[in-house]
mmCIF file of C-alpha atoms (C1' of nucleotides) in Angstrom:
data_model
loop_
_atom_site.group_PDB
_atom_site.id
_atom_site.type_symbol
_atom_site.label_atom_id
_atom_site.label_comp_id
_atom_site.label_asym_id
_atom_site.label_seq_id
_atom_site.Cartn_x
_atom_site.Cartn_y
_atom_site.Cartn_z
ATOM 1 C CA UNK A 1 -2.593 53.001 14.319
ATOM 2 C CA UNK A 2 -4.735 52.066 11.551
ATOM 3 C CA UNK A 3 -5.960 48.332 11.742
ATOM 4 C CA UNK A 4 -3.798 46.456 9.553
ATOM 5 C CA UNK A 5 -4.628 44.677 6.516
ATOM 6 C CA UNK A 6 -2.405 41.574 6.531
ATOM 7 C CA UNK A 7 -1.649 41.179 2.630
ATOM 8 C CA UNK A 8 -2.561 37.432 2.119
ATOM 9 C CA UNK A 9 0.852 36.243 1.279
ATOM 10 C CA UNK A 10 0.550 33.446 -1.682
ATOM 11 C CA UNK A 11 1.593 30.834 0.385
ATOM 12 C CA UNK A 12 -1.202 31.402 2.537
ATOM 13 C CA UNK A 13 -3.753 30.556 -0.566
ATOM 14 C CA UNK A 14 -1.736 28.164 -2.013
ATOM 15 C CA UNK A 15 -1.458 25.128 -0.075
ATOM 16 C CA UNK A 16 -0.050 22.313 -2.081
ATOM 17 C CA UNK A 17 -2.010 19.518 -0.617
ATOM 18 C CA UNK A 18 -5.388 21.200 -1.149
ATOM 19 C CA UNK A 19 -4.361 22.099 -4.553
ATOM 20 C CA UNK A 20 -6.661 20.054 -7.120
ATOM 21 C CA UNK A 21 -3.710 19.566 -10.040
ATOM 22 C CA UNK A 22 -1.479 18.219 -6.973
ATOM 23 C CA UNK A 23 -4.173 15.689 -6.111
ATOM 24 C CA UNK A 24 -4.826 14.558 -9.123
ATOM 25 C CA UNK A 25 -1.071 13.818 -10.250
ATOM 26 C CA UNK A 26 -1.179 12.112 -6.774
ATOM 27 C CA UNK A 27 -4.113 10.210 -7.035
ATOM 28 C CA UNK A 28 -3.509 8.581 -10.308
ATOM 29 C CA UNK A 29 0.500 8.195 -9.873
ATOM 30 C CA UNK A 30 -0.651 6.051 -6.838
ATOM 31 C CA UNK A 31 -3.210 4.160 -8.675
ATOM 32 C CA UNK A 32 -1.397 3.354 -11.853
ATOM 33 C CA UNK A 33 1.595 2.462 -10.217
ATOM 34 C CA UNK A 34 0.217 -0.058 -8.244
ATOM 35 C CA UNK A 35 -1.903 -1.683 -11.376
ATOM 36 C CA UNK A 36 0.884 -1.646 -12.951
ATOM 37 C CA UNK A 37 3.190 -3.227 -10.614
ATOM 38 C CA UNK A 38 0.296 -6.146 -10.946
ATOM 39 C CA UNK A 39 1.179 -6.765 -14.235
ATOM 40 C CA UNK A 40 4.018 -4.914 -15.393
ATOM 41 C CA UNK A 41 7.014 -7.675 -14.627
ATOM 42 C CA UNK A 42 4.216 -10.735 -15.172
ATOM 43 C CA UNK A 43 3.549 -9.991 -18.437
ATOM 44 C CA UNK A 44 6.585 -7.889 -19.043
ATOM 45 C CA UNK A 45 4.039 -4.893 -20.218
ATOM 46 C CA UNK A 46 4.875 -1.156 -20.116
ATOM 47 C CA UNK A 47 1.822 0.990 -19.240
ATOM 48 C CA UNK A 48 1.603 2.636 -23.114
ATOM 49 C CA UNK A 49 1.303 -0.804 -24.385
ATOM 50 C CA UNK A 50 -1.262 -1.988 -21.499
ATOM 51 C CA UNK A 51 -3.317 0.655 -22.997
ATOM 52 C CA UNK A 52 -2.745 -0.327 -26.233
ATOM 53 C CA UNK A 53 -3.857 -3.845 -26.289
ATOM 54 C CA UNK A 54 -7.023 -2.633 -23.994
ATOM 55 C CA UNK A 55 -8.206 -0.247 -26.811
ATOM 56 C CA UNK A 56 -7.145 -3.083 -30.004
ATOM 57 C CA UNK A 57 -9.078 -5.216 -27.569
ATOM 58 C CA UNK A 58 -12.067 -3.699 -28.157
ATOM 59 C CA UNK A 59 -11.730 -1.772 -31.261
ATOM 60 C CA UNK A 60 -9.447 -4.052 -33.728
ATOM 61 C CA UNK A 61 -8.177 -2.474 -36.710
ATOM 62 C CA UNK A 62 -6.919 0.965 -35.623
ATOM 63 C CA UNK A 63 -3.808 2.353 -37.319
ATOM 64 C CA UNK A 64 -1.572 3.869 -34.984
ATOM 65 C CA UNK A 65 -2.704 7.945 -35.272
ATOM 66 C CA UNK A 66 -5.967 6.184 -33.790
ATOM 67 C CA UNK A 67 -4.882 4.380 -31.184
ATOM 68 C CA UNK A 68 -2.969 7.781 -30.678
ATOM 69 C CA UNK A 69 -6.146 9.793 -30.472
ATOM 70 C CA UNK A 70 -8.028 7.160 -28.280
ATOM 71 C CA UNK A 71 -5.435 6.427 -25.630
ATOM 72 C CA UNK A 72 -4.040 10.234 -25.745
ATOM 73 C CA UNK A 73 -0.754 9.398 -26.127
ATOM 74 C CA UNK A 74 1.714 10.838 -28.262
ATOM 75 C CA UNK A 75 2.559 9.024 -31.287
ATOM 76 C CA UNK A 76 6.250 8.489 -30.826
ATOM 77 C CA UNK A 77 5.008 6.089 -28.084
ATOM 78 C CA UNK A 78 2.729 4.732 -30.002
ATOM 79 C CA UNK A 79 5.176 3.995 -32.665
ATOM 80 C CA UNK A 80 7.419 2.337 -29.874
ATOM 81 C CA UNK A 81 5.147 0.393 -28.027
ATOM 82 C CA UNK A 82 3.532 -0.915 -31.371
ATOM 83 C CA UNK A 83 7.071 -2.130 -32.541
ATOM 84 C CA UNK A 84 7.350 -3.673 -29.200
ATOM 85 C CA UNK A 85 4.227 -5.967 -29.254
ATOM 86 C CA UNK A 86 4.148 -6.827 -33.014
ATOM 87 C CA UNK A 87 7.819 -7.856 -32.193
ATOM 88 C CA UNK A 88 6.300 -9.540 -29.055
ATOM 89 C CA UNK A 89 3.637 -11.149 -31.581
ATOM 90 C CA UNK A 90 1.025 -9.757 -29.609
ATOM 91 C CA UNK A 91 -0.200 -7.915 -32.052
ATOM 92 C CA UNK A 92 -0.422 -7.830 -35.892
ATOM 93 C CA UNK A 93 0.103 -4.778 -38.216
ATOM 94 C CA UNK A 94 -1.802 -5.698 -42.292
ATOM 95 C CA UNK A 95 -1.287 -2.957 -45.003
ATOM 96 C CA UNK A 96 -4.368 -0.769 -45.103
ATOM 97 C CA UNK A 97 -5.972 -1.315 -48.508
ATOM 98 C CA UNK A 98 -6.657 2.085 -49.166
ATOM 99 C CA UNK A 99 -3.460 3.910 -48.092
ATOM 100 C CA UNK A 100 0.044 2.350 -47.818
ATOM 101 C CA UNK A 101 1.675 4.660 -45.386
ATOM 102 C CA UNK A 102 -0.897 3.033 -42.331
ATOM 103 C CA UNK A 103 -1.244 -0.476 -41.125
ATOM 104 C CA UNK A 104 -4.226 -1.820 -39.067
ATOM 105 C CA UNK A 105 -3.337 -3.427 -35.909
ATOM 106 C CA UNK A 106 -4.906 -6.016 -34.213
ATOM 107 C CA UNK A 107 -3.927 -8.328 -31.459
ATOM 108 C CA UNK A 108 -2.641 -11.707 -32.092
ATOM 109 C CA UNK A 109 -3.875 -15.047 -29.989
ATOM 110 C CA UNK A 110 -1.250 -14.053 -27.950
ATOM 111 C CA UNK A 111 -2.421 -10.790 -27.451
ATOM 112 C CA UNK A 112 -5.676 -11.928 -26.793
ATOM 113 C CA UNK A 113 -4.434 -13.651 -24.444
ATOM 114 C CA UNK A 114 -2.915 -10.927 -22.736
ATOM 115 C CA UNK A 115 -5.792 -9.126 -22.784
ATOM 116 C CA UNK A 116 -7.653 -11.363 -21.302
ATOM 117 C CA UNK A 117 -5.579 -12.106 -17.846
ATOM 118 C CA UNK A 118 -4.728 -8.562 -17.519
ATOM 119 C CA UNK A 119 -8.450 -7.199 -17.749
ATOM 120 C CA UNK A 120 -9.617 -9.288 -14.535
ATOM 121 C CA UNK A 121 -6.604 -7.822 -12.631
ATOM 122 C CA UNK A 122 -7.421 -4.042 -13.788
ATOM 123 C CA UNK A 123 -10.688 -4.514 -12.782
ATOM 124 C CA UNK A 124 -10.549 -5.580 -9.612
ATOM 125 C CA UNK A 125 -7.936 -2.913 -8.507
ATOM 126 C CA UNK A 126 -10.562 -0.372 -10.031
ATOM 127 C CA UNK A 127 -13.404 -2.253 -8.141
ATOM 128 C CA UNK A 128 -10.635 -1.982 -5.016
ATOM 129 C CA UNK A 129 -10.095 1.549 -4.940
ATOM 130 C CA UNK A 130 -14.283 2.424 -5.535
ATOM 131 C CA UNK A 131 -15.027 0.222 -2.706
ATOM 132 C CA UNK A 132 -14.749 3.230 -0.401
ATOM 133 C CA UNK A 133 -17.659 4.858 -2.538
ATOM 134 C CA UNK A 134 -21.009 3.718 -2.691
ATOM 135 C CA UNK A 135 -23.355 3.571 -5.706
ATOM 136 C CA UNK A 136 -24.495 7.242 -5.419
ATOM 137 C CA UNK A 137 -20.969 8.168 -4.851
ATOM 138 C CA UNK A 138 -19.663 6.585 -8.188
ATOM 139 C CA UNK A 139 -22.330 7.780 -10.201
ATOM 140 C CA UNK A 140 -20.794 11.166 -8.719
ATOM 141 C CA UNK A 141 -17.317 10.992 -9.046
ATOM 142 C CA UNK A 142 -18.095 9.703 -12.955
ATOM 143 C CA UNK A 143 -19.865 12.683 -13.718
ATOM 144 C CA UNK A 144 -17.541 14.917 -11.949
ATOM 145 C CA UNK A 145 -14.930 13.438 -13.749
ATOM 146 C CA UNK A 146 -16.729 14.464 -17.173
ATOM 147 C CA UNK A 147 -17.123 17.659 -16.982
ATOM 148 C CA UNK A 148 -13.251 18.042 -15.451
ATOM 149 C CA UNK A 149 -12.190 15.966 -18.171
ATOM 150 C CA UNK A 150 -14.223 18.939 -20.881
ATOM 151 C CA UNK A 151 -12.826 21.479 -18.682
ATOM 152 C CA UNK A 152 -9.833 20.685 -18.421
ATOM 153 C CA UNK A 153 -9.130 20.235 -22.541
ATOM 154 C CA UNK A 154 -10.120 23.889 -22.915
ATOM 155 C CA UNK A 155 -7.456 24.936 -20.169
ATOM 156 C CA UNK B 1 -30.390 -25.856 -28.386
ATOM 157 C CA UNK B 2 -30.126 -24.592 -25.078
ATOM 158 C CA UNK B 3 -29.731 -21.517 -24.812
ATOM 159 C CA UNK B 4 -26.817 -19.520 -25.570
ATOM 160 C CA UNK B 5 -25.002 -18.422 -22.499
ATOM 161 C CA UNK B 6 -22.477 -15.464 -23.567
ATOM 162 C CA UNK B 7 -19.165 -15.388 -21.710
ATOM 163 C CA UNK B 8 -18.310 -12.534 -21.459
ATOM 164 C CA UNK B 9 -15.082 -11.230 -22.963
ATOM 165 C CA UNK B 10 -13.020 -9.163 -21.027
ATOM 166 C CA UNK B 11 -13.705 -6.340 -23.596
ATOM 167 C CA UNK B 12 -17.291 -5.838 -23.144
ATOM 168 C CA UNK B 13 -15.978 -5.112 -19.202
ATOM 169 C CA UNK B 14 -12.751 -3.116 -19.520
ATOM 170 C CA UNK B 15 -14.125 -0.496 -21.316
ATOM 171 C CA UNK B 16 -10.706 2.107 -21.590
ATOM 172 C CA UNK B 17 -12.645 5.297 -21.772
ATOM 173 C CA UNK B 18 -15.102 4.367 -18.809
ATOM 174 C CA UNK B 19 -11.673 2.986 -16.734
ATOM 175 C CA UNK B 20 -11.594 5.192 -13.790
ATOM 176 C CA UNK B 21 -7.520 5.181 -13.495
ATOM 177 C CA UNK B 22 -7.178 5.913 -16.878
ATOM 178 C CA UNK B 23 -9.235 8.841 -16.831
ATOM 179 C CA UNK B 24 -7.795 10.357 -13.964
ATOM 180 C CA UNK B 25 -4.420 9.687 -15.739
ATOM 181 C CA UNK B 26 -5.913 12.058 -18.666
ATOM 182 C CA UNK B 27 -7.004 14.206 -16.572
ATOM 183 C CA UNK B 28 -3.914 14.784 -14.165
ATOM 184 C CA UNK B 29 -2.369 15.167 -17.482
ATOM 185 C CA UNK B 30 -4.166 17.383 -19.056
ATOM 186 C CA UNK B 31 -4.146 19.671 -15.951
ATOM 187 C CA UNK B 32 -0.828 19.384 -15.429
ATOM 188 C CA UNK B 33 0.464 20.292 -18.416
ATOM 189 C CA UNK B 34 -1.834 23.181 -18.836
ATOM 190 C CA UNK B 35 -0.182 24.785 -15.590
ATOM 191 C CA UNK B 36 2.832 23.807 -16.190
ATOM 192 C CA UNK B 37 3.396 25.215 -20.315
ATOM 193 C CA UNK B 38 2.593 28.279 -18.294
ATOM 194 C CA UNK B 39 5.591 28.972 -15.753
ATOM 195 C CA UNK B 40 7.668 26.130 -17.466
ATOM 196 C CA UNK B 41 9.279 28.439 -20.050
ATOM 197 C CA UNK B 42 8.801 31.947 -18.436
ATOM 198 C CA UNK B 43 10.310 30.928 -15.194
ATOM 199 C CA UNK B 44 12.779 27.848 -16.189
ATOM 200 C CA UNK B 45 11.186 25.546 -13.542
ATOM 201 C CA UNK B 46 9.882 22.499 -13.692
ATOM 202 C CA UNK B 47 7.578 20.432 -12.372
ATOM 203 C CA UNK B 48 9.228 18.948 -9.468
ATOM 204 C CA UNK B 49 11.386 22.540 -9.112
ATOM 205 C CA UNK B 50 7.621 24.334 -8.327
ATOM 206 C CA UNK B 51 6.781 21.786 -6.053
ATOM 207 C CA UNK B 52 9.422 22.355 -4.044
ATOM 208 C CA UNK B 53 9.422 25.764 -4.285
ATOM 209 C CA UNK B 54 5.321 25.359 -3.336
ATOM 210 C CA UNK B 55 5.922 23.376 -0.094
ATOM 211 C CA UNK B 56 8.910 25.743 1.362
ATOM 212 C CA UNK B 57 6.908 28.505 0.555
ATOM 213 C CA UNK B 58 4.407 27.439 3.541
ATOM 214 C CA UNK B 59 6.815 25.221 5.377
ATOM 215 C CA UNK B 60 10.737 26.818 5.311
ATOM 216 C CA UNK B 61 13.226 24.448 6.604
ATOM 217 C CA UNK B 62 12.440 21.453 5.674
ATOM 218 C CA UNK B 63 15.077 18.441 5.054
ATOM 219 C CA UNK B 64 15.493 17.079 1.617
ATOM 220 C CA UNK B 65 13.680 13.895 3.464
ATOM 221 C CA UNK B 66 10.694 15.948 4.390
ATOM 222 C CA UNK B 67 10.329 17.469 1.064
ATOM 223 C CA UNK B 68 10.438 13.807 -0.260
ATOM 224 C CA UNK B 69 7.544 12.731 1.702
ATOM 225 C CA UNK B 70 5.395 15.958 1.719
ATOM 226 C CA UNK B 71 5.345 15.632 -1.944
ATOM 227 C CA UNK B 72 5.614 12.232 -2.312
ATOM 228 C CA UNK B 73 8.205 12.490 -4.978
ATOM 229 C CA UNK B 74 11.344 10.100 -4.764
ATOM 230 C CA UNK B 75 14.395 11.228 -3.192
ATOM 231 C CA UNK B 76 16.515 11.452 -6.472
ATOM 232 C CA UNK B 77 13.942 13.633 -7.920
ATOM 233 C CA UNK B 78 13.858 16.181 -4.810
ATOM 234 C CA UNK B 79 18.021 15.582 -4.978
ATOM 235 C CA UNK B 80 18.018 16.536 -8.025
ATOM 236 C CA UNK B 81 15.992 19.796 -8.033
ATOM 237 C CA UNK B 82 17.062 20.912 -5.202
ATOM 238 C CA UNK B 83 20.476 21.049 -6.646
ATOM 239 C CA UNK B 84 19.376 22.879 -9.086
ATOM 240 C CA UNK B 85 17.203 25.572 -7.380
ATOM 241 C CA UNK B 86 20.237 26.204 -4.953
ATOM 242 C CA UNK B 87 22.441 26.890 -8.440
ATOM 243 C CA UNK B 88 19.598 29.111 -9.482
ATOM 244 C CA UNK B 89 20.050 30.748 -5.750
ATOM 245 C CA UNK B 90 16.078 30.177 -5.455
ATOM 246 C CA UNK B 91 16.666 28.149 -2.744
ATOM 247 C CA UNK B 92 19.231 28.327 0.818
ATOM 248 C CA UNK B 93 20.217 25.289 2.381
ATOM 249 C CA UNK B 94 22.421 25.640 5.535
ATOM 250 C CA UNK B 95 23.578 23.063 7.995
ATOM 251 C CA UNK B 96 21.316 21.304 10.319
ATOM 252 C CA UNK B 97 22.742 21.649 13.287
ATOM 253 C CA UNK B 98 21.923 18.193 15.118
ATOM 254 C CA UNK B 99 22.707 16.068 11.699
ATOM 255 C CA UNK B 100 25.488 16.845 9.624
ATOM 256 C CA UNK B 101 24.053 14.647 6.598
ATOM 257 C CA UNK B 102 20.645 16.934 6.410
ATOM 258 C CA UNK B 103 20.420 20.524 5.021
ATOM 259 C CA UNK B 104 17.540 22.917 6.186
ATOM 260 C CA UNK B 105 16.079 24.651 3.029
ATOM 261 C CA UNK B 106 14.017 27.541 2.522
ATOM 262 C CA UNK B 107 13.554 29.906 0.141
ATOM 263 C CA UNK B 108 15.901 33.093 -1.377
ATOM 264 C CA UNK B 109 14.431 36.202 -2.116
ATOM 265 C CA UNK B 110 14.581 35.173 -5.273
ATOM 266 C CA UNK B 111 12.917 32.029 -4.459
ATOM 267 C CA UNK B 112 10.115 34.062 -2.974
ATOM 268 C CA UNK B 113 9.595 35.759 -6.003
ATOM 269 C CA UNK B 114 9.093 33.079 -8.063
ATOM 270 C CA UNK B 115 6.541 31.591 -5.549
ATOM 271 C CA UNK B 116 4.203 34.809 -5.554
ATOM 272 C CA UNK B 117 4.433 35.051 -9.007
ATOM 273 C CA UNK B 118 3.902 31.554 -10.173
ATOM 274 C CA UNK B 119 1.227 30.926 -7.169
ATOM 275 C CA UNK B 120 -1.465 33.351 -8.565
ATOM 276 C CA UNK B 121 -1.032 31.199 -12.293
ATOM 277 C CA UNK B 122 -1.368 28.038 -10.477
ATOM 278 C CA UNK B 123 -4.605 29.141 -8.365
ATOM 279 C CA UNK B 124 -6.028 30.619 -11.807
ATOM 280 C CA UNK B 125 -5.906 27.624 -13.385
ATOM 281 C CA UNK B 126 -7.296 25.668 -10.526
ATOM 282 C CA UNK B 127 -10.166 27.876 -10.594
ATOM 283 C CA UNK B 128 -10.863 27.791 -14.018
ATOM 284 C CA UNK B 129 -10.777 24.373 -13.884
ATOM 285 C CA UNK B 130 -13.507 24.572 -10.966
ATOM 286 C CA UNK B 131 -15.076 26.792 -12.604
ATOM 287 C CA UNK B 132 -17.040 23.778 -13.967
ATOM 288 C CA UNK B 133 -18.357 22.960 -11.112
ATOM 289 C CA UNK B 134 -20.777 24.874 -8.352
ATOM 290 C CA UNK B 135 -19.863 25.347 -4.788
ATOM 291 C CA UNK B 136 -21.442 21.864 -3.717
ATOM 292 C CA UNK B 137 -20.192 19.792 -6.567
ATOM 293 C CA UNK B 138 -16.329 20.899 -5.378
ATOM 294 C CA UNK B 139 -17.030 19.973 -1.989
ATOM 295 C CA UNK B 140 -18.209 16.625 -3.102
ATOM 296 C CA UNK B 141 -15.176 16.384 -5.179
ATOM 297 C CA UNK B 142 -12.706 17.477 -2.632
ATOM 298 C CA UNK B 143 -14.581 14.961 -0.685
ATOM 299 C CA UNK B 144 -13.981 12.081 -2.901
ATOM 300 C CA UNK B 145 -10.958 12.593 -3.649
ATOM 301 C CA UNK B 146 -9.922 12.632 -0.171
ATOM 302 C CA UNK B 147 -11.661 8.926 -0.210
ATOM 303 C CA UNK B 148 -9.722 8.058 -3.023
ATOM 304 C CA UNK B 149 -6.403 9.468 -2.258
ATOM 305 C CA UNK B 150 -6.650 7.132 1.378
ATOM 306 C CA UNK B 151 -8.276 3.902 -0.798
ATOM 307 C CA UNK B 152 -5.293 4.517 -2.957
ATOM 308 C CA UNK B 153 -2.957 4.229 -0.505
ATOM 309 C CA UNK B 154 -3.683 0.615 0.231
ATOM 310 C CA UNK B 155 -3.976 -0.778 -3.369
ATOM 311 C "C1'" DT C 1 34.783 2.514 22.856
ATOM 312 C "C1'" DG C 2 34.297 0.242 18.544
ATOM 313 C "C1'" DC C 3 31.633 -2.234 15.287
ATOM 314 C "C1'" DC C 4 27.277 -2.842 12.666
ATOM 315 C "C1'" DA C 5 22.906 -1.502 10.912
ATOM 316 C "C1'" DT C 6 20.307 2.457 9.523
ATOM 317 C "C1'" DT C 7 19.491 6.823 7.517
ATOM 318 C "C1'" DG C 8 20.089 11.213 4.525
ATOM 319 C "C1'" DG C 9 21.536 12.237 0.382
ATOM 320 C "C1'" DT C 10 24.134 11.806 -4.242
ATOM 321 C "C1'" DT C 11 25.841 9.418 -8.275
ATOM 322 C "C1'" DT C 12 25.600 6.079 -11.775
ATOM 323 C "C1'" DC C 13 23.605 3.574 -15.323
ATOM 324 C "C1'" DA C 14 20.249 1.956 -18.168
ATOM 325 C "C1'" DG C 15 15.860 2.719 -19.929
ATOM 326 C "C1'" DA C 16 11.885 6.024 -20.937
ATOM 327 C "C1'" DT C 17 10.417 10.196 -23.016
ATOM 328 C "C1'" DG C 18 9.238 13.936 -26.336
ATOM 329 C "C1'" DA C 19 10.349 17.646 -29.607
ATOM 330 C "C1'" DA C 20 12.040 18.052 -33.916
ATOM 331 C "C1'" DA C 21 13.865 16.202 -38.080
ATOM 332 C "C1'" DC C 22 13.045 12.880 -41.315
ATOM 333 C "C1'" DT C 23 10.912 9.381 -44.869
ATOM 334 C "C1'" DA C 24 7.416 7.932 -47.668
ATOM 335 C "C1'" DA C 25 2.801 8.041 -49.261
ATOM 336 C "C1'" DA C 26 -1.370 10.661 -50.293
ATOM 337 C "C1'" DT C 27 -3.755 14.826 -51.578
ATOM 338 C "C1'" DC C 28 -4.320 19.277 -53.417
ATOM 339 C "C1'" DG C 29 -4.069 23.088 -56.918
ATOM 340 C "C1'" DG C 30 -3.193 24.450 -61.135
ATOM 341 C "C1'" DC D 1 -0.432 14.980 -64.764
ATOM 342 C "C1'" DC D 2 3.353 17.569 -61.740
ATOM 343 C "C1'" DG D 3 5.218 20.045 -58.015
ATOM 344 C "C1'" DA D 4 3.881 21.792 -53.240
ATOM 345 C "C1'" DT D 5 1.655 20.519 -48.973
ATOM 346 C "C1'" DT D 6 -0.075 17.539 -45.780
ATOM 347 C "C1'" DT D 7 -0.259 13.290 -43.309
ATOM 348 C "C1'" DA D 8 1.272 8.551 -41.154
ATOM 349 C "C1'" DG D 9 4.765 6.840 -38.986
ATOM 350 C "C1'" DT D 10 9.883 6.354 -37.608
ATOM 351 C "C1'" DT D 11 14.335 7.883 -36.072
ATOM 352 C "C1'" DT D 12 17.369 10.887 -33.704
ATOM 353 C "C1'" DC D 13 18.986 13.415 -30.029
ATOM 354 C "C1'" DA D 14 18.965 15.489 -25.844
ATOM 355 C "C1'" DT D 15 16.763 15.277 -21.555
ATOM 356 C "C1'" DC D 16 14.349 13.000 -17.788
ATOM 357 C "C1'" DT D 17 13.654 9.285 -14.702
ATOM 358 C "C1'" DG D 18 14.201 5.755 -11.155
ATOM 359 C "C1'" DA D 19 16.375 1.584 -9.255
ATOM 360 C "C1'" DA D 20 20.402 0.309 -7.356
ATOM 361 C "C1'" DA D 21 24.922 1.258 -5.818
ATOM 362 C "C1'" DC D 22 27.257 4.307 -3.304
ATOM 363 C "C1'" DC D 23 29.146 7.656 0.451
ATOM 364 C "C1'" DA D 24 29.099 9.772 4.753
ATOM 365 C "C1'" DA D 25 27.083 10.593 9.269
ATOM 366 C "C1'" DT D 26 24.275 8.748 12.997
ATOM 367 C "C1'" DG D 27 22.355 5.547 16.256
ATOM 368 C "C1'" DG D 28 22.348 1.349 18.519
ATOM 369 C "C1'" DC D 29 24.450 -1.920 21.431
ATOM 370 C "C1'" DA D 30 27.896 -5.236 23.179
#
DNA sequence: TGCCATTGGTTTCAGATGAAACTAAATCGG
DNA sequence: CCGATTTAGTTTCATCTGAAACCAATGGCA
């Protein structure tokens, strides 16, 4: 008898909890679920308008196909979670000038406000989950994550 | 006048684009959703559905339970597509025989099928994504990420 | 044995989500 | 200028999702 040559069966190469898409949806799930749970029912914040206010925060004046781009969302959220904070008066929507169909949104003293508690909190559960990488590491995992992040645009 | 001490705003420190959850949010997105437009339509599965189908493929007769926490999906989602992949006859489920409330599943034929055919698209991907990186950079990853994925757990 | 707490799994209900249709304003081409 | 196209943003609709309630079987344990 010949020797045999086992066909590798897929299941044999594909082992879901070596698989790098698998990781990653469980590596962030875990991580923004617990930042969220920090401030989600505090602050009574979904995670679309968390991002929101952390992008106005530093960039006020975007129209809401910006914030789309920056924060990669789609822009029916956008659309929702904007109504929800300038209802919320945490942020402000003023006519654009030059083009009546967008507004500019920027956050209100409330949403500063906002901002500013939440920030702390994301922080330190960031600064939480790379304390079991040291300074070599991060620099690492942040360049890593770069060229994923190109990568995986082109997929 | 002394001199001015800044305090530093929270938005000169949460910097969005440089805030490691949200980029592996993107990314895990991005990923999935690259894999997924691929067998999604073709195969009428989806996400939760392949998982499944991934971890019988290795590991047949597992309980609905098991499935739960081997893919750390919640119990209504698993519920849920398993009912679905039995009506699709992808997947068997058959009495356990010490517990009348749990079902052992494993794949159909049929169920097979789909699993070798979707499991070479999957691993394609993966590698393409790799592709990025050289053999010593994906160790370090795969490293990390195992780091990250246990850090995680205790946020 | 018979009751109670626990566990495996499903259903319900209310909210989140996204593709596609839609509205209104701006731009383009003639 | 005027109609055709494109763009910003909203609404609709159908699906997805998860927490909580639920049902049925099991495992204590008195």
């Amino acid at each position: 008898m010949a020797s045999a040559k086992q066909k590798p069966s897929p299941a044999d190469l594909l082992v879901l909890e070596d698989f790098l898409p698998y990781r990653l949806s469980i590596l962030s799930n875990r991580v923004s679920r617990a930042i969220a749970a920090r401030y989600a029912k505090t602050f009574d914040l979904t995670i679309p308008e968390w991002r929101i206010i952390a992008v106005l925060g530093r960039r006020p004046g975007l129209t809401a196909k910006e914030i789309a781009e920056a924060t990669e969302m789609d822009k029916v959220a956008v659309s929702r979670a904007v109504a929800r904070l300038v209802v919320a008066k945490r942020l402000r929507a003023s006519a654009d000038a030059d083009d009546a169909r967008r507004q500019n949104l920027s956050l209100t003293a409330q949403g500063e406000s906002v901002h500013a508690r939440i920030a702390p909190i994301a922080l330190a559960a960031e600064e939480k989950l790379l304390s079991a990488l040291d300074a070599r590491e991060r620099r690492e995992l942040d360049a890593l994550l770069d060229r994923l992040l190109v990568a995986a645009r082109s997929l």
